[in-house]
Amino acid sequence: MKQLLILSGKGGTGKTTIASALIRLSNAKAYADCDVDAPNLHLIAGRNSAPVNKDYYGLPKAEINPERCIQCDACRQNCRFAAVLVENGYTVDPFACEGCGVCEFVCPVGAVSLNPAVAGKRMLYRDEETVFSTAQLKMGSGNSGLLVTEVKKQMTAAAPPDTKLAIIDGSPGIGCPVIASLSGVDLVLMVAEPSVSGISDMERIVKTAAKFGTKAVVCVNKYDTNPENTKEIETFCKEQGLPFVGKVPFDESVVKAVNSGRAITDINCKSGEVVKAIYHRIMKLLFDEGGE
Amino acid sequence: MKIAIPVDQKSLETNVCVSFGRAPYFLIYDTTTKESVFLDNGAAASTGGAGIKAAQAIVDSSADALLTPRCGENAANVLKVAGIKIYKTIGDSTGHNIDAFVAGKLPLLDEIHAGFHGHGGN
Amino acid sequence: MRIAVLSGKGGTGKTLVSVNLAAVAEKATYIDCDVEEPNGHLFFKPEDIREETVSIQIPIANETLCNGCRQCVDFCKFNALAYIRNKLIVFEDVCHSCGGCVLLCPQKALGEKERGIGKVQKGRSGNVDVHTGILNTGEASGVPIIKKLLDDNKDAPSAVTIIDCPPGSACVVMESIQDADYCVLVAEPTLFGVHNLNMVYELVRLFQKPFGVVLNKCLEGENPAEKLCLKKNIQILGRIPFDHALGMLNSNAKIAVRENKTYQTIFAKLLDTVAKEVYHETAPHS
């Protein structure tokens, strides 16, 4: 099974829109949404069937037992995250608590305990032919490579044995979740936006992928909103030896397609045509010259 | 000589796990006595620093070498300080990799990735 | 007044709205709390920049005192410590700086040292004081930098402070809106936009912050984000039309209100609406 990961650095470049089109074009039997902070793929490539849900546990959170607490204030004084609140007795702010366990350690009467805390859930949609793995973090939970790893594991474990291609919608940014989503991937498609911020974010993610030795290709979305910056991205790719696989024009039909829950390749539109060409180039890179 | 391998299940027929730090188990195999022991990996569910904790467990098991498809920077540092060599596995089969190691056919793992780090511990 | 600008996902125009609201005010402070990808400074190109390193405390072991009991290794929930060959190793980028290991060491063998995780830059761009937080790549958490940015601004608040928050609804966003008087949520007219708007909507409600929505990239036809606002009775503060000229200015990192009168009018009106809302919310209820 080959894995294609779609990344963008900056949010809002059209990563999910392009991912959903590629899923449709390739009839991918396995796909996943690793943007666990703000998952959107299910809105457009989702299923009617109900998913199997599993709770995701992050770090445990402290709780103070009011019956045992003697209000000595040791926990509050030693908490570096200002997570111990004093209003009608001592309580812990679950959003500030990082689960370090210092309060539990300093409490002289054993009033503090660290308890498992649900930080989100992962979901698996599955029918006879395909699997779709996704997750949603709870508000205020820090993103973690662990959940991304779980989402990917869940996908590969459930994928039908004859799955040739898996498509993964990655997280924005360059942090830990992105690095976790890179593991085991055969090719990265970078969706760049022709803006000053978009270029600076793209350069950072290209560096990250290179560090892992993962092959990357680049396309520009909404290229005609700034042709000069698009040219700059093309030049950058040439210099870095990155294959440049296409320029998608700005297209008002994209909003219409998304709002009706369809992929842009399902309707007849100019952006869809370009994505089809991109798709063929990527397949060639993955399966003709893909190496091992 | 004792070697450690991250594995998916507690059996010699199991596959090598694609991840080191978050592998469910480690197989500790003694190439002289051919004895095998499976360790639960307490780091598998860590939100961060899994590689460090897993590497500590490998060190404590007194293995001499680790066979793995990939390994993070932090874990590699722990193993390096402990003098444990890291070899890159070839293919999924645990048995084949043990044989290849004994035959001296496994390469040293040189591409150490930058690690997933302790991000988002919250 | 402190106004936090948020959006459920990146690319909705959060920075566009923040930058232009600050630039259109007579005098303002713009604080970029999106420390992983701070982009506001690309627009403002501030001058006279002063820079300060932001540090956290991390443990350092005294090898002669350490007896290898490994209590600290077992205690650390973040797995930042290892004990190998009679030596304690601290993984600095994994450490959350909770101080637990220092507290519990029976031999008192652990002390602390400072470690830089990023920086805060302060400069000026015309009428705007620009404060930017920058997290070094590979660092665990931007919260200490956001804390520093907001603490520094506590004593000397200008008439208008605009806080450009990180995208999403994670802990860093909560930190950013904590002291805000009002929250502006920026939303796109797509199903994605609605889904993400809903997430930040839940967040600001949880924190009991007064808030309103700015609809960005408005096109002709149906706007699902607007529908959500009407359904949930959410105040719509303004609409920014989708327009190529604005997109071009923005993608070239130009500040629209400084380039073009039309945009100046749009954002001045928006700021005025927000100011009235803030006044209304903070006025004593008599």
XYZ file of C-alpha atoms in Angstrom:
700
model
C 0.000 0.000 0.000
C 1.392 3.395 -1.022
C 0.586 6.390 1.137
C 0.060 9.873 -0.239
C 0.052 12.713 2.305
C -1.320 16.145 1.531
C 0.178 19.080 3.433
C 0.064 22.832 3.257
C 1.950 24.554 6.055
C -0.520 27.410 6.219
C -4.203 26.663 6.784
C -6.904 27.438 4.268
C -4.893 26.772 1.122
C -7.347 24.179 -0.170
C -5.669 21.055 1.161
C -8.908 19.277 2.032
C -10.639 20.300 -1.202
C -7.798 18.805 -3.227
C -7.543 15.735 -0.975
C -11.235 14.973 -1.470
C -10.877 15.300 -5.248
C -7.917 12.908 -5.266
C -9.838 10.431 -3.121
C -12.687 10.513 -5.611
C -10.439 10.214 -8.680
C -8.371 7.346 -7.331
C -11.259 5.500 -5.677
C -8.901 5.208 -2.741
C -9.885 2.294 -0.539
C -8.346 3.868 2.523
C -8.139 7.479 3.560
C -7.675 9.501 6.712
C -7.988 13.018 8.084
C -5.045 13.878 10.312
C -6.114 17.482 10.846
C -7.394 16.527 14.281
C -7.790 20.134 15.464
C -10.207 21.079 12.722
C -11.161 17.984 10.749
C -13.166 18.766 7.630
C -12.708 15.850 5.278
C -15.799 14.077 6.623
C -17.932 16.975 5.438
C -17.093 16.235 1.866
C -15.812 12.664 1.729
C -17.826 11.378 4.668
C -20.176 8.460 4.909
C -23.768 8.002 5.663
C -23.105 5.104 7.967
C -22.297 5.777 11.606
C -18.632 5.495 12.556
C -17.140 3.351 15.288
C -15.965 5.808 17.953
C -13.118 5.392 20.389
C -12.162 7.816 23.103
C -8.718 9.305 22.935
C -6.941 9.901 26.228
C -4.328 12.606 26.480
C -2.343 13.243 29.624
C -4.255 12.746 32.852
C -5.651 15.749 34.727
C -5.444 16.487 38.436
C -8.500 16.497 40.667
C -8.730 17.635 44.271
C -10.923 15.773 46.691
C -12.598 18.539 48.763
C -13.225 16.206 51.686
C -9.567 15.482 52.153
C -8.195 18.908 51.228
C -6.887 20.849 54.225
C -6.381 24.041 52.218
C -2.646 24.183 52.882
C -2.100 25.875 49.520
C 0.948 23.739 48.651
C -0.536 22.642 45.315
C -1.299 26.183 44.230
C 2.149 27.428 45.211
C 3.939 24.702 43.317
C 1.828 24.566 40.160
C 3.752 26.230 37.346
C 0.707 26.334 35.091
C -1.535 28.349 37.424
C -4.041 25.525 37.207
C -5.088 25.430 40.871
C -8.000 27.770 41.558
C -9.193 28.933 44.938
C -12.880 29.800 44.923
C -15.076 27.965 47.377
C -12.268 25.575 48.121
C -9.456 24.275 45.952
C -10.177 23.098 42.414
C -8.204 22.392 39.263
C -8.758 24.212 35.996
C -8.737 21.275 33.573
C -7.795 23.514 30.655
C -4.692 24.856 32.366
C -3.624 21.535 33.926
C -0.858 19.802 31.999
C -0.984 16.620 34.057
C 2.542 16.927 35.404
C 1.649 15.460 38.810
C 3.430 18.050 40.964
C 0.277 18.839 42.982
C -0.280 15.170 43.689
C 3.312 14.896 44.875
C 3.276 17.909 47.189
C -0.142 17.296 48.737
C 0.504 16.228 52.352
C -2.873 14.514 52.793
C -3.294 12.671 49.502
C -6.222 14.823 48.375
C -5.005 15.109 44.796
C -5.285 12.378 42.222
C -4.423 12.254 38.540
C -7.243 10.833 36.504
C -7.459 9.790 32.871
C -9.019 12.526 30.786
C -10.716 12.160 27.437
C -9.042 14.614 25.075
C -10.946 13.686 21.954
C -12.176 10.744 19.954
C -11.207 8.909 16.855
C -13.713 7.583 14.401
C -13.602 4.832 11.816
C -16.102 4.703 8.972
C -16.113 1.441 7.132
C -18.091 -0.374 4.478
C -17.406 -3.428 2.251
C -14.983 -1.522 0.087
C -13.375 1.377 1.893
C -12.250 2.722 5.236
C -12.110 6.318 6.410
C -10.275 7.146 9.614
C -10.615 10.504 11.344
C -10.595 12.120 14.766
C -11.690 15.189 16.644
C -9.862 16.758 19.553
C -11.849 18.318 22.321
C -11.700 22.037 22.712
C -8.656 23.184 24.630
C -6.738 19.979 24.158
C -3.270 20.436 22.779
C -2.636 18.601 19.577
C -0.554 15.507 19.829
C 1.380 13.294 17.506
C -0.109 10.383 19.415
C -3.634 10.954 18.116
C -2.340 11.400 14.567
C -0.401 8.153 14.915
C -3.565 6.440 16.167
C -5.632 7.753 13.265
C -3.101 6.429 10.779
C -2.728 3.105 12.558
C -6.486 2.730 12.604
C -6.601 3.326 8.860
C -3.807 0.899 7.930
C -5.157 -1.797 10.247
C -8.654 -1.627 8.732
C -7.659 -1.079 5.097
C -8.763 -3.869 2.738
C -5.800 -6.142 1.883
C -5.822 -5.166 -1.799
C -5.549 -1.433 -1.036
C -3.069 0.094 -3.451
C -3.303 3.688 -2.357
C -4.120 5.454 0.880
C -4.680 9.212 0.946
C -4.020 11.204 4.088
C -5.149 14.773 4.642
C -2.445 16.206 6.925
C -2.526 18.874 9.612
C -1.545 22.464 9.017
C 1.589 23.882 10.602
C 4.981 22.293 10.919
C 4.800 20.926 14.444
C 4.621 17.490 15.955
C 1.328 16.353 14.348
C 2.749 17.015 10.896
C 5.874 15.064 11.696
C 3.738 12.224 13.023
C 1.664 12.232 9.843
C 4.840 11.978 7.727
C 5.895 8.633 9.158
C 5.559 5.799 6.650
C 4.424 8.056 3.794
C 5.636 7.488 0.210
C 4.901 10.886 -1.287
C 3.898 14.316 -0.014
C 1.786 16.676 -2.090
C 2.299 20.255 -0.920
C -0.618 22.553 -1.611
C 0.830 26.060 -1.624
C -0.909 29.391 -1.819
C 0.676 32.235 -3.786
C 0.928 34.691 -0.897
C 3.910 35.989 1.054
C 2.772 34.078 4.145
C 1.971 30.976 2.089
C 5.451 30.882 0.586
C 7.174 31.290 3.938
C 5.105 28.455 5.426
C 5.683 26.210 2.409
C 9.447 26.595 2.636
C 9.360 25.482 6.255
C 7.348 22.359 5.498
C 9.550 21.420 2.540
C 12.505 21.491 4.926
C 10.669 19.244 7.366
C 9.831 16.675 4.668
C 13.423 16.740 3.423
C 14.688 15.981 6.919
C 12.687 12.759 6.811
C 13.829 11.876 3.334
C 10.204 11.841 2.157
C 9.690 12.643 -1.523
C 7.629 15.797 -2.037
C 5.888 17.461 -4.970
C 4.261 20.889 -5.068
C 1.125 22.360 -6.581
C -0.203 25.909 -6.271
C -3.844 26.570 -5.519
C -5.639 29.759 -6.608
C -2.504 30.530 -8.629
C -4.100 33.360 -10.605
C -4.828 35.381 -7.460
C -1.143 36.274 -7.586
C 0.750 35.113 -10.711
C 4.013 36.704 -9.584
C 4.132 34.796 -6.320
C 3.177 31.648 -8.220
C 6.211 32.164 -10.415
C 8.320 32.544 -7.296
C 7.062 29.187 -6.009
C 7.851 27.547 -9.357
C 11.384 28.938 -9.246
C 11.789 27.738 -5.669
C 10.746 24.228 -6.712
C 13.184 24.234 -9.605
C 16.018 25.290 -7.322
C 15.147 22.645 -4.750
C 14.631 19.941 -7.370
C 10.995 19.468 -6.353
C 8.607 18.322 -9.085
C 6.000 21.036 -9.728
C 2.792 19.200 -10.593
C 0.277 21.904 -11.429
C -1.423 25.242 -10.950
C -5.057 25.252 -9.892
C -6.954 28.430 -10.818
C -9.221 30.313 -8.461
C -12.705 29.028 -9.142
C -15.964 30.164 -7.606
C -17.498 26.769 -8.308
C -15.256 25.327 -5.578
C -17.332 27.015 -2.886
C -20.494 25.701 -4.504
C -19.103 22.175 -4.743
C -17.928 22.190 -1.123
C -21.216 23.593 0.120
C -23.112 20.812 -1.588
C -20.727 18.225 -0.137
C -19.197 17.297 -3.485
C -15.628 17.053 -4.738
C -14.565 19.573 -7.377
C -13.940 16.780 -9.830
C -17.587 15.718 -9.534
C -18.780 18.872 -11.198
C -17.675 20.328 -14.471
C -15.287 23.133 -13.583
C -11.871 24.485 -14.534
C -10.207 23.749 -11.199
C -11.430 20.151 -11.359
C -9.760 19.682 -14.764
C -6.392 20.831 -13.422
C -6.674 18.582 -10.384
C -7.282 15.643 -12.736
C -3.990 16.393 -14.492
C -2.247 16.686 -11.117
C -3.723 13.340 -10.138
C -2.254 11.604 -13.199
C 1.183 13.086 -12.571
C 1.142 11.967 -8.953
C 0.049 8.447 -9.830
C 2.901 8.242 -12.290
C 5.397 9.344 -9.640
C 3.987 6.939 -7.082
C 3.591 3.813 -9.176
C 5.899 4.090 -12.203
C 9.029 5.473 -10.620
C 7.996 4.860 -7.041
C 10.991 2.685 -6.185
C 10.554 0.005 -3.524
C 24.233 -11.382 22.237
C 20.844 -9.895 23.056
C 18.854 -7.985 20.426
C 15.670 -5.935 20.790
C 12.969 -5.581 18.113
C 9.730 -3.533 18.252
C 6.892 -5.928 17.365
C 3.126 -5.875 16.851
C 2.295 -9.051 18.781
C 3.700 -11.329 21.446
C 4.797 -14.082 19.092
C 7.863 -14.943 17.030
C 5.673 -15.013 13.922
C 4.699 -11.375 14.430
C 5.672 -8.451 12.225
C 8.208 -5.777 13.039
C 6.310 -2.690 14.190
C 6.718 0.401 11.957
C 7.151 2.641 14.992
C 9.784 2.190 17.689
C 8.557 4.398 20.536
C 4.901 3.444 20.129
C 5.334 -0.255 19.389
C 3.062 -2.345 21.649
C 5.816 -4.838 22.562
C 9.531 -5.431 22.347
C 10.991 -8.790 21.571
C 14.269 -9.374 23.396
C 16.028 -12.223 21.649
C 19.209 -13.904 22.758
C 21.149 -15.049 19.696
C 23.271 -17.540 21.674
C 20.602 -19.264 23.774
C 17.819 -18.546 21.217
C 15.607 -17.514 24.122
C 12.968 -14.890 23.541
C 11.204 -12.591 25.988
C 8.435 -10.115 25.217
C 8.284 -6.812 27.046
C 5.191 -4.597 27.175
C 6.123 -1.164 25.974
C 4.954 1.204 28.700
C 5.707 4.136 26.414
C 3.220 3.132 23.707
C 0.461 5.345 25.084
C 2.629 8.331 25.973
C 1.485 11.575 24.413
C 5.093 12.721 24.225
C 8.613 11.467 24.749
C 7.619 7.895 23.889
C 10.940 7.196 22.179
C 12.935 8.237 25.249
C 10.961 6.018 27.583
C 11.056 3.101 25.156
C 14.816 3.507 24.732
C 15.248 3.516 28.511
C 13.384 0.192 28.633
C 15.675 -1.263 25.942
C 18.725 -0.106 27.895
C 17.347 -1.627 31.102
C 16.745 -4.930 29.312
C 20.526 -5.001 28.694
C 20.118 -5.593 24.966
C 23.250 -5.044 22.879
C 21.540 -4.052 19.646
C 18.195 -2.708 18.415
C 16.652 -3.773 15.104
C 14.066 -1.221 13.928
C 12.725 0.346 10.713
C 13.120 3.857 12.133
C 14.128 5.607 15.290
C 13.755 9.166 16.571
C 16.589 11.474 17.450
C 15.984 11.461 21.217
C 15.725 7.684 21.410
C 18.849 7.344 19.295
C 20.712 9.582 21.745
C 19.724 7.411 24.701
C 20.840 4.282 22.866
C 24.071 5.889 21.754
C 25.023 6.889 25.285
C 24.279 3.336 26.360
C 26.431 1.942 23.555
C 23.555 0.082 21.882
C 23.918 -0.208 18.096
C 20.857 0.424 15.913
C 20.286 -1.673 12.787
C 17.716 -1.055 10.081
C 15.226 -3.868 9.528
C 14.471 -5.143 6.027
C 10.874 -6.127 5.365
C 8.228 -6.972 7.963
C 9.196 -10.437 9.124
C 10.685 -10.670 12.599
C 12.240 -14.079 11.910
C 13.927 -13.007 8.682
C 15.370 -9.956 10.378
C 16.835 -12.030 13.202
C 18.417 -14.375 10.640
C 19.716 -11.458 8.590
C 21.196 -9.875 11.706
C 22.948 -13.062 12.746
C 24.312 -13.397 9.208
C 25.636 -9.839 9.463
C 23.411 -8.643 6.641
C 21.517 -5.804 8.341
C 22.842 -2.286 7.740
C 23.275 0.225 10.553
C 20.423 2.724 10.704
C 21.989 5.986 9.645
C 18.992 8.114 8.808
C 17.784 9.195 12.205
C 14.649 11.326 11.921
C 14.161 14.442 13.975
C 11.594 12.803 16.214
C 8.009 13.538 17.154
C 9.082 15.162 20.380
C 6.986 16.057 23.343
C 4.545 18.210 21.464
C 1.108 18.811 22.845
C 1.547 16.988 26.095
C -1.668 18.548 27.222
C -10.268 47.694 24.902
C -8.755 44.357 24.060
C -10.171 42.576 21.056
C -9.213 39.001 20.285
C -9.610 37.819 16.701
C -10.123 34.092 16.215
C -11.042 31.517 13.621
C -11.572 27.777 13.752
C -9.050 27.102 11.053
C -6.258 28.852 9.229
C -6.768 30.846 6.064
C -10.139 32.376 6.888
C -8.751 35.893 7.057
C -7.998 36.186 10.759
C -4.749 38.040 10.168
C -6.349 40.206 7.449
C -9.025 41.336 9.903
C -6.608 41.812 12.838
C -4.024 43.749 10.876
C -6.535 46.050 9.245
C -8.505 46.693 12.430
C -5.285 47.756 14.131
C -4.119 49.836 11.190
C -7.401 51.706 10.853
C -7.474 52.728 14.508
C -6.026 56.076 15.466
C -3.536 54.378 17.717
C -3.351 50.669 18.405
C -1.298 47.752 19.649
C -1.283 44.646 17.506
C -0.266 41.436 19.301
C 0.482 38.361 17.208
C -0.191 35.318 19.395
C -0.035 32.904 16.463
C 3.477 32.079 17.632
C 3.917 29.010 15.432
C 3.272 30.953 12.261
C 3.351 34.650 13.065
C 2.478 36.476 9.857
C 1.303 39.896 11.040
C 4.821 41.345 10.979
C 5.074 40.494 7.277
C 2.305 43.078 6.761
C 3.410 45.718 9.232
C 7.148 45.481 8.553
C 7.749 47.175 11.928
C 10.774 49.361 12.624
C 12.916 49.991 15.720
C 12.553 46.405 16.771
C 13.437 45.436 20.325
C 13.817 41.764 20.955
C 13.596 39.684 24.121
C 14.220 36.006 24.554
C 11.516 33.989 26.291
C 12.868 31.232 28.502
C 11.570 28.400 30.585
C 13.261 26.680 33.530
C 14.629 23.240 32.857
C 16.360 20.855 35.240
C 20.090 20.299 35.381
C 21.652 17.482 37.406
C 24.585 17.681 39.745
C 26.360 14.419 38.989
C 28.209 14.191 42.268
C 24.994 14.432 44.291
C 22.878 12.148 42.061
C 22.785 8.580 43.390
C 20.801 7.118 40.506
C 17.565 6.404 42.386
C 15.624 7.250 39.231
C 12.640 8.660 41.091
C 12.703 11.669 38.780
C 12.739 9.464 35.666
C 9.700 7.569 36.929
C 7.911 10.753 37.974
C 8.266 12.702 34.723
C 4.939 12.416 32.879
C 6.504 13.844 29.747
C 9.332 11.289 29.551
C 11.908 14.046 29.435
C 14.450 12.209 31.608
C 16.519 9.076 31.136
C 19.152 7.499 33.358
C 21.846 5.797 31.304
C 25.254 4.564 32.387
C 25.095 6.272 35.777
C 24.162 9.583 34.261
C 20.927 11.535 34.131
C 20.058 12.849 30.659
C 17.582 15.739 30.318
C 15.743 16.074 27.005
C 15.279 19.784 26.945
C 12.778 20.024 24.102
C 10.493 17.463 25.727
C 10.535 19.083 29.193
C 7.387 21.025 30.140
C 9.160 22.859 32.936
C 6.822 21.654 35.685
C 9.629 21.594 38.259
C 8.494 18.259 39.696
C 11.844 16.479 39.424
C 13.596 19.306 41.284
C 11.008 19.169 44.075
C 11.134 15.450 44.612
C 14.846 14.632 44.289
C 15.781 13.122 47.697
C 19.449 14.007 47.128
C 18.720 17.608 46.109
C 20.823 16.841 43.050
C 18.659 18.784 40.612
C 18.774 22.502 39.983
C 17.356 24.578 37.184
C 18.694 26.629 34.317
C 17.071 28.874 31.740
C 16.446 27.722 28.214
C 15.224 29.981 25.428
C 12.180 28.661 23.553
C 11.475 31.681 21.411
C 11.309 35.430 21.432
C 9.116 38.492 21.572
C 9.707 41.341 19.129
C 8.306 44.814 19.621
C 8.406 47.469 16.959
C 6.410 50.276 15.389
C 4.624 50.607 12.112
C 3.068 54.082 11.794
C 0.194 54.297 14.264
C 0.565 50.706 15.404
C 2.780 49.125 18.058
C 3.512 45.677 16.719
C 4.229 42.864 19.196
C 5.151 39.509 17.747
C 5.718 36.201 19.504
C 7.923 33.683 17.746
C 8.257 30.092 18.908
C 11.436 28.289 17.880
C 10.729 25.336 15.601
C 10.473 22.020 17.377
C 9.410 23.515 20.730
C 6.653 21.865 22.714
C 4.433 24.765 23.690
C 3.958 28.388 22.789
C 1.988 29.175 25.951
C 4.912 30.847 27.811
C 5.433 33.231 24.878
C 1.740 34.117 24.693
C 1.727 34.721 28.461
C 4.679 37.079 28.128
C 3.067 38.989 25.240
C -0.164 39.524 27.148
C 1.459 40.230 30.532
C 3.670 42.909 29.003
C 0.605 44.612 27.646
C -1.370 44.493 30.890
C -0.060 47.713 32.414
C 0.114 49.872 29.320
C -2.925 49.107 27.268
C -3.452 51.478 24.374
C -6.943 52.531 23.467
C -7.206 49.629 21.070
C -5.399 46.312 21.432
C -5.915 43.685 18.756
C -4.922 40.121 19.621
C -4.337 37.893 16.587
C -4.947 34.401 18.014
C -3.626 31.048 16.804
C -6.109 29.118 14.629
C -8.262 26.388 16.121
C -9.597 25.974 19.649
C -6.626 24.445 21.464
C -5.089 25.521 24.776
C -3.003 28.242 23.099
C -6.208 29.924 21.910
C -7.685 29.831 25.393
C -4.558 31.477 26.709
C -4.814 34.195 24.055
C -8.423 35.190 24.746
C -8.231 35.036 28.530
C -8.005 38.798 29.108
C -9.913 39.918 26.026
C -12.915 42.207 26.445
C -14.433 41.036 23.215
C -13.910 38.281 20.637
C -14.243 38.668 16.891
C -14.779 35.383 15.074
C -13.842 35.331 11.408
C -15.714 32.856 9.197
C -15.654 31.711 5.588
C -18.825 31.102 3.569
C -18.292 27.352 3.207
C -19.410 24.211 4.994
C -15.848 23.925 6.292
C -16.145 27.473 7.560
C -19.368 26.675 9.408
C -17.941 23.582 11.029
C -14.927 25.510 12.288
C -16.954 28.556 13.298
C -19.027 26.283 15.467
C -15.929 25.149 17.323
C -14.740 28.644 18.230
C -18.306 29.632 18.994
C -18.402 26.900 21.654
C -15.048 28.114 22.959
C -15.997 31.762 23.450
C -19.265 30.720 25.043
C -17.421 28.488 27.480
C -15.263 31.446 28.450
C -18.314 33.683 28.630
C -16.776 36.257 26.326
C -18.959 38.667 24.410
C -18.444 38.051 20.723
C -19.572 38.665 17.186
C -18.825 37.290 13.733
C -17.193 38.825 10.683
C -18.175 37.078 7.471
C -15.199 37.060 5.136
C -14.868 36.220 1.438
C -18.592 36.765 0.888
C -19.821 35.751 -2.544
C -23.183 36.064 -4.243
C -25.607 33.391 -3.185
C -26.013 31.294 -0.123
C -23.662 31.735 2.829
C -23.812 28.770 5.226
C -21.855 30.703 7.869
C -24.443 33.466 7.804
C -27.215 30.907 8.129
C -25.572 29.534 11.257
C -25.348 33.024 12.753
C -29.010 33.679 12.094
C -29.991 30.295 13.473
C -27.999 30.729 16.682
C -28.777 34.390 16.993
C -25.136 35.422 16.717
C -24.351 39.055 16.107
C -22.928 39.703 12.620
C -20.446 42.562 12.912
C -19.732 42.980 9.254
C -19.241 41.423 5.860
C -16.080 41.583 3.770
C -16.817 40.838 0.148
C -14.664 38.455 -1.816
C -12.703 40.628 -4.143
C -9.640 40.063 -6.247
C -8.036 43.409 -5.489
C -8.229 42.803 -1.739
C -6.914 39.273 -2.230
C -3.999 40.621 -4.245
C -3.097 43.274 -1.646
C -3.305 40.681 1.077
C -1.267 38.023 -0.718
C 1.454 40.617 -1.305
C 1.418 41.371 2.434
C 0.106 44.907 1.937
C -2.191 46.500 4.493
C -5.451 47.139 2.654
C -6.623 50.137 4.729
C -3.339 51.920 4.074
C -3.606 51.396 0.333
C -7.200 52.025 -0.519
C -9.979 54.285 0.717
C -12.761 51.729 0.183
C -11.165 49.223 2.521
C -10.421 51.952 4.981
C -14.143 52.689 5.143
C -15.044 49.009 5.544
C -12.635 48.391 8.419
C -13.256 51.750 10.119
C -16.929 50.860 10.214
C -16.123 47.406 11.550
C -13.931 48.830 14.304
C -16.661 51.275 15.185
C -19.227 48.483 15.435
C -16.914 46.447 17.654
C -16.187 49.466 19.879
C -19.915 50.013 20.388
C -20.379 46.362 21.264
C -17.535 46.508 23.779
C -18.955 49.652 25.331
C -22.354 48.044 25.529
C -20.926 44.897 27.120
C -18.745 46.637 29.686
C -21.176 49.390 30.627
C -22.662 48.849 34.066
C -26.056 47.214 33.892
C -28.167 49.549 35.903
